[in-house]
CSV table of C-alpha atoms in Angstrom, one decimal:
chain,number,residue,atom,x,y,z
A,1,MET,CA,25.2,15.9,-165.8
A,2,ARG,CA,21.7,16.8,-166.0
A,3,HIS,CA,20.0,18.3,-162.8
A,4,LEU,CA,16.3,17.5,-163.1
A,5,LEU,CA,14.2,19.1,-160.4
A,6,LEU,CA,10.6,17.8,-160.1
A,7,CYS,CA,8.4,20.5,-158.6
A,8,PHE,CA,4.8,19.4,-158.1
A,9,PHE,CA,2.3,21.6,-156.6
A,10,LEU,CA,4.6,24.2,-155.1
A,11,ILE,CA,8.2,25.5,-154.7
A,12,SER,CA,8.6,29.0,-153.5
A,13,PHE,CA,11.4,31.3,-152.9
A,14,GLY,CA,12.3,34.1,-150.5
A,15,LEU,CA,10.5,37.4,-149.9
A,16,ASN,CA,8.1,36.1,-147.3
A,17,GLY,CA,5.6,38.3,-145.6
A,18,GLN,CA,5.6,41.1,-148.0
A,19,HIS,CA,2.1,42.5,-148.5
A,20,ASP,CA,2.8,44.0,-151.9
A,21,THR,CA,4.4,40.8,-153.1
A,22,THR,CA,3.7,39.9,-156.5
A,23,HIS,CA,2.9,36.1,-156.7
A,24,VAL,CA,3.8,34.2,-160.0
A,25,LEU,CA,2.3,30.7,-160.8
A,26,PHE,CA,4.0,28.4,-163.5
A,27,VAL,CA,1.9,25.7,-164.9
A,28,GLY,CA,3.5,23.2,-166.9
A,29,ASN,CA,5.9,20.0,-167.4
A,30,SER,CA,9.5,19.3,-167.7
A,31,LEU,CA,10.1,22.0,-170.2
A,32,THR,CA,9.5,24.6,-167.5
A,33,TYR,CA,11.2,23.0,-164.4
A,34,TYR,CA,14.2,21.4,-166.1
A,35,HIS,CA,17.4,22.7,-164.3
A,36,ASP,CA,15.3,24.6,-161.9
A,37,MET,CA,14.5,27.4,-164.3
A,38,PRO,CA,11.9,29.1,-162.0
A,39,GLY,CA,14.4,28.9,-159.3
A,40,MET,CA,17.0,30.8,-161.6
A,41,LEU,CA,14.3,33.2,-162.5
A,42,GLN,CA,13.7,33.9,-158.7
A,43,ALA,CA,17.3,34.3,-157.8
A,44,MET,CA,17.5,37.0,-160.6
A,45,LEU,CA,14.4,38.8,-159.1
A,46,SER,CA,15.7,38.5,-155.5
A,47,GLU,CA,19.3,40.0,-156.7
A,48,LYS,CA,17.6,43.3,-157.8
A,49,GLY,CA,15.1,43.2,-154.8
A,50,HIS,CA,11.9,42.8,-156.9
A,51,PRO,CA,8.9,41.6,-154.3
A,52,VAL,CA,8.3,38.5,-156.5
A,53,ARG,CA,7.5,35.2,-155.4
A,54,ILE,CA,7.7,32.4,-157.8
A,55,HIS,CA,5.3,29.1,-157.4
A,56,GLN,CA,5.1,26.1,-159.5
A,57,SER,CA,2.5,23.5,-160.4
A,58,THR,CA,4.6,21.2,-162.8
A,59,VAL,CA,4.1,17.6,-163.7
A,60,PRO,CA,6.7,15.5,-166.0
A,61,GLY,CA,4.8,14.9,-169.4
A,62,MET,CA,1.6,16.7,-168.4
A,63,SER,CA,-0.3,18.6,-171.0
A,64,LEU,CA,-1.9,21.8,-170.2
A,65,ARG,CA,-5.5,20.1,-170.5
A,66,GLY,CA,-4.1,17.2,-168.4
A,67,HIS,CA,-3.7,19.7,-165.5
A,68,PHE,CA,-7.3,20.0,-165.3
A,69,THR,CA,-8.5,16.5,-166.0
A,70,GLN,CA,-5.7,14.1,-164.7
A,71,MET,CA,-5.4,13.0,-160.8
A,72,ILE,CA,-1.7,12.1,-160.1
A,73,THR,CA,-1.6,8.5,-158.6
A,74,ALA,CA,2.2,8.1,-158.3
A,75,LEU,CA,5.3,10.2,-159.3
A,76,THR,CA,9.0,9.3,-160.5
A,77,ASP,CA,11.5,12.0,-161.6
A,78,SER,CA,10.6,11.5,-165.1
A,79,THR,CA,7.0,10.0,-165.0
A,80,ALA,CA,3.5,10.9,-163.7
A,81,PHE,CA,1.0,8.2,-163.4
A,82,THR,CA,-2.5,9.3,-163.5
A,83,ARG,CA,-6.2,8.5,-163.8
A,84,GLY,CA,-9.4,10.6,-164.8
A,85,LYS,CA,-10.6,12.9,-162.5
A,86,MET,CA,-14.0,11.9,-161.0
A,87,ALA,CA,-17.0,14.2,-160.1
A,88,GLY,CA,-16.3,16.6,-157.1
A,89,GLU,CA,-12.4,16.1,-157.3
A,90,LEU,CA,-10.0,18.8,-157.9
A,91,THR,CA,-6.5,18.3,-159.5
A,92,GLY,CA,-3.4,19.7,-157.7
A,93,THR,CA,-3.3,22.4,-160.3
A,94,GLU,CA,-7.0,23.3,-159.8
A,95,ASN,CA,-6.3,23.5,-155.9
A,96,LYS,CA,-3.2,25.6,-156.5
A,97,LEU,CA,-5.0,28.3,-158.8
A,98,LEU,CA,-7.6,28.4,-156.1
A,99,GLU,CA,-5.1,29.0,-153.2
A,100,ARG,CA,-4.7,32.7,-153.5
A,101,ASN,CA,-5.3,35.5,-155.9
A,102,TRP,CA,-2.2,35.2,-158.5
A,103,ASN,CA,-0.6,38.2,-160.2
A,104,VAL,CA,1.0,36.2,-163.1
A,105,VAL,CA,0.1,32.8,-164.4
A,106,ILE,CA,2.5,31.3,-166.9
A,107,LEU,CA,1.1,28.5,-168.8
A,108,GLN,CA,3.1,25.9,-170.8
A,109,THR,CA,2.0,22.9,-172.6
A,110,GLY,CA,3.5,20.2,-175.2
A,111,THR,CA,5.0,22.1,-178.1
A,112,VAL,CA,3.0,19.8,-180.4
A,113,GLU,CA,-0.2,21.0,-179.2
A,114,ALA,CA,0.6,24.3,-180.6
A,115,LEU,CA,1.2,23.0,-184.1
A,116,ILE,CA,-2.0,21.2,-184.6
A,117,PRO,CA,-4.9,23.3,-185.1
A,118,GLU,CA,-7.2,20.8,-183.6
A,119,SER,CA,-5.3,20.3,-180.5
A,120,ARG,CA,-5.0,24.3,-179.9
A,121,ASN,CA,-8.7,24.6,-180.5
A,122,LEU,CA,-10.0,21.8,-178.4
A,123,SER,CA,-7.3,21.2,-176.0
A,124,VAL,CA,-5.2,24.2,-175.1
A,125,SER,CA,-7.7,26.7,-175.5
A,126,PRO,CA,-10.4,25.1,-173.2
A,127,ALA,CA,-7.4,24.8,-170.5
A,128,ILE,CA,-6.7,28.4,-170.9
A,129,ALA,CA,-10.4,29.4,-170.1
A,130,ARG,CA,-10.4,26.7,-167.4
A,131,THR,CA,-7.5,28.5,-165.7
A,132,LYS,CA,-9.0,31.9,-166.0
A,133,SER,CA,-12.4,30.5,-164.3
A,134,TYR,CA,-10.2,29.7,-161.2
A,135,LEU,CA,-8.6,33.1,-160.9
A,136,GLY,CA,-10.0,35.1,-158.0
A,137,GLY,CA,-9.3,38.5,-159.5
A,138,PRO,CA,-7.3,40.3,-162.5
A,139,ALA,CA,-4.3,38.4,-163.6
A,140,ARG,CA,-1.6,38.6,-166.3
A,141,ILE,CA,-1.6,35.2,-168.3
A,142,ILE,CA,1.4,34.4,-170.4
A,143,LEU,CA,1.9,31.7,-172.7
A,144,PHE,CA,5.4,30.0,-172.3
A,145,ASN,CA,6.0,29.9,-176.4
A,146,THR,CA,8.3,27.1,-176.5
A,147,TRP,CA,11.0,26.1,-179.3
A,148,ALA,CA,11.8,24.0,-182.0
A,149,SER,CA,13.2,20.3,-180.9
A,150,ASP,CA,16.5,19.4,-182.0
A,151,THR,CA,15.5,17.2,-185.0
A,152,THR,CA,16.0,16.7,-188.6
A,153,TYR,CA,13.7,17.6,-191.5
A,154,PRO,CA,11.3,17.4,-193.3
A,155,LEU,CA,8.8,16.2,-190.5
A,156,GLN,CA,5.3,16.5,-189.3
A,157,PHE,CA,3.5,16.2,-185.9
A,158,CYS,CA,0.4,14.1,-185.7
A,159,GLN,CA,-1.7,13.1,-182.8
A,160,PRO,CA,-4.9,10.7,-182.6
A,161,GLY,CA,-8.2,12.2,-182.5
A,162,ALA,CA,-9.2,10.5,-179.6
A,163,ILE,CA,-6.1,11.7,-177.8
A,164,ILE,CA,-6.9,15.6,-178.6
A,165,HIS,CA,-10.6,15.3,-177.8
A,166,PRO,CA,-13.3,12.6,-177.4
A,167,SER,CA,-15.5,14.4,-180.3
A,168,LEU,CA,-12.8,13.6,-182.9
A,169,ARG,CA,-12.9,10.7,-185.2
A,170,SER,CA,-10.2,8.1,-185.0
A,171,ARG,CA,-7.9,9.3,-187.4
A,172,PRO,CA,-4.6,11.5,-187.1
A,173,TYR,CA,-4.6,15.2,-187.1
A,174,CYS,CA,-1.3,16.7,-188.1
A,175,SER,CA,0.8,19.8,-188.5
A,176,GLU,CA,1.9,21.2,-191.5
A,177,THR,CA,5.1,19.7,-193.0
A,178,LEU,CA,8.1,21.3,-191.6
A,179,ASP,CA,10.9,21.6,-193.8
A,180,ASN,CA,13.7,23.4,-191.8
A,181,LEU,CA,14.3,25.0,-188.4
A,182,ALA,CA,13.0,28.6,-189.3
A,183,ARG,CA,9.8,27.2,-190.6
A,184,HIS,CA,9.5,25.0,-187.6
A,185,THR,CA,9.9,28.0,-185.2
A,186,GLY,CA,7.7,29.8,-187.3
A,187,ALA,CA,4.9,27.4,-187.0
A,188,ILE,CA,5.3,27.0,-183.3
A,189,ASN,CA,5.4,30.8,-182.9
A,190,SER,CA,2.3,31.3,-185.0
A,191,GLY,CA,0.3,28.5,-183.0
A,192,TYR,CA,1.0,30.2,-179.9
A,193,ALA,CA,0.2,33.6,-181.4
A,194,LYS,CA,-3.3,32.3,-182.4
A,195,LEU,CA,-3.7,30.8,-179.0
A,196,ALA,CA,-2.7,34.3,-177.3
A,197,ALA,CA,-5.0,36.1,-179.8
A,198,ASP,CA,-7.9,33.9,-179.4
A,199,ASN,CA,-7.8,33.8,-175.7
A,200,GLY,CA,-6.8,37.4,-174.8
A,201,VAL,CA,-3.5,36.6,-173.2
A,202,GLU,CA,0.2,37.3,-173.8
A,203,LYS,CA,3.0,34.9,-175.0
A,204,SER,CA,6.8,34.8,-174.3
A,205,ASN,CA,9.4,34.8,-177.1
A,206,HIS,CA,11.5,31.7,-176.3
A,207,GLY,CA,11.1,30.3,-179.9
A,208,ASP,CA,12.8,33.3,-181.5
A,209,LEU,CA,15.4,33.4,-178.9
A,210,PHE,CA,16.2,29.7,-179.2
A,211,LEU,CA,16.5,30.0,-183.1
A,212,GLU,CA,18.6,32.9,-182.7
A,213,MET,CA,21.1,31.2,-180.5
A,214,ARG,CA,21.0,28.0,-182.7
A,215,ASN,CA,21.7,30.0,-185.9
A,216,LEU,CA,24.6,32.3,-184.7
A,217,HIS,CA,25.9,30.5,-181.4
A,218,ALA,CA,25.3,26.8,-181.9
A,219,GLU,CA,28.4,26.1,-179.7
A,220,VAL,CA,26.6,27.2,-176.4
A,221,GLY,CA,24.5,24.0,-176.6
A,222,LEU,CA,20.8,24.7,-175.6
A,223,PHE,CA,19.7,20.9,-175.4
A,224,ASP,CA,20.2,18.1,-172.9
A,225,ASP,CA,18.2,15.8,-175.5
A,226,ALA,CA,16.0,16.5,-178.5
A,227,PHE,CA,13.5,18.4,-176.5
A,228,HIS,CA,14.4,19.4,-172.8
A,229,PRO,CA,16.9,22.4,-172.4
A,230,SER,CA,20.4,22.4,-171.1
A,231,PRO,CA,21.5,24.4,-168.2
A,232,ALA,CA,22.2,27.3,-170.9
A,233,GLY,CA,18.8,26.8,-172.5
A,234,SER,CA,17.1,27.0,-169.1
A,235,PHE,CA,19.0,30.1,-168.1
A,236,LEU,CA,17.9,31.6,-171.4
A,237,ASN,CA,14.2,30.9,-170.6
A,238,ALA,CA,14.8,32.5,-167.1
A,239,CYS,CA,16.3,35.6,-168.7
A,240,GLU,CA,13.5,36.1,-171.0
A,241,PHE,CA,10.8,35.8,-168.2
A,242,TYR,CA,12.9,38.3,-166.2
A,243,PHE,CA,12.4,40.7,-168.9
A,244,LEU,CA,8.7,40.0,-169.0
A,245,LEU,CA,8.3,40.5,-165.4
A,246,THR,CA,10.3,43.7,-165.0
A,247,GLY,CA,11.4,45.2,-168.3
A,248,GLU,CA,14.9,45.2,-167.0
A,249,LYS,CA,18.0,43.9,-168.8
A,250,ALA,CA,19.6,40.6,-167.9
A,251,ALA,CA,22.9,41.8,-168.6
A,252,ASP,CA,22.4,44.2,-165.3
A,253,LEU,CA,22.3,40.9,-163.3
A,254,ASP,CA,25.4,39.4,-161.5
A,255,PHE,CA,23.5,36.0,-161.4
A,256,ASN,CA,24.9,33.3,-163.8
A,257,GLY,CA,23.3,30.1,-162.4
A,258,PRO,CA,25.0,27.0,-163.7
A,259,VAL,CA,26.2,28.5,-166.9
A,260,PRO,CA,29.9,29.7,-167.1
A,261,SER,CA,30.3,33.4,-167.0
A,262,PRO,CA,31.1,34.0,-170.7
A,263,LYS,CA,28.2,31.9,-171.9
A,264,ALA,CA,25.7,33.5,-169.5
A,265,ALA,CA,26.8,37.1,-170.5
A,266,LEU,CA,26.2,36.1,-174.0
A,267,LEU,CA,22.7,34.5,-173.4
A,268,LYS,CA,21.7,37.7,-171.4
A,269,GLN,CA,23.0,39.8,-174.1
A,270,VAL,CA,20.9,37.9,-176.9
A,271,VAL,CA,17.6,38.5,-174.7
A,272,ASP,CA,18.3,42.3,-174.3
A,273,ARG,CA,19.2,43.0,-177.9
A,274,TYR,CA,16.1,40.8,-178.9
A,275,HIS,CA,13.7,43.3,-177.1
A,276,GLU,CA,15.7,46.3,-177.9
A,277,ASP,CA,15.5,45.7,-181.6
A,278,GLY,CA,11.6,45.3,-181.4
A,279,ASN,CA,11.3,41.4,-180.8
A,280,ARG,CA,13.4,40.7,-184.0
A,281,ILE,CA,16.1,38.0,-184.0
A,282,ARG,CA,19.3,38.8,-185.7
A,283,LYS,CA,20.8,37.4,-188.9
A,284,ASN,CA,24.3,38.1,-187.9
A,285,PRO,CA,26.0,38.5,-184.5
A,286,ASN,CA,26.8,42.1,-184.7
């Protein structure tokens, strides 16, 4: 059964009171918090004694821009009810960013926004700039490069101009037409790469990792629905962030979270091999 953990504002784990603690903040939505992925990451870090503390400001269905423009009026497990921010107000994420000098901030937005140029330029990039404006010192910023949905092809994603930005005309703005899973993943990765380059930040490699698993190990099952990760998908996400934060192999971890040991071992191996191979996916399992 799906285990959905809603974490708005802050959930933190362990390593209290250490002056040299690295503080990591996730800002995102359910693609981040599904199956308590940040909690899995914390368990991995704690197992190896890394002085890292994981925090979250995550809201269901919230775009990255919404974290800076929308005030939460009510929450359920799957829905956030919001209103526009008024002059002088700060959102929960803005308050969280001002709470301390963060060492690492990991930003996640809806995947469709990475696919549509107007959304990248007028919605996501300004939100990244806003994030930087709240940081009290140097911080490492990582974009959570999400994955292609479990869908059929061909398809094209569109958003109304008014949803993207008030300056746009009332017509749809769209991604390229996507003919297959590889092209879908490539377009997502390209969108995140452009955002990273334009804003001087890093990005993760989850798009590639999901693609390799789906091509070579589809039996593992990375999805709970068309978009959200299964426990195995969330574990894969945590393994990638473990590498990005530590540079260490996931295979050296005993922690398997909610994933059966053989599947967890495979997921760890795929992440480790991807980085050993210079961030290249494999075409065959050997």
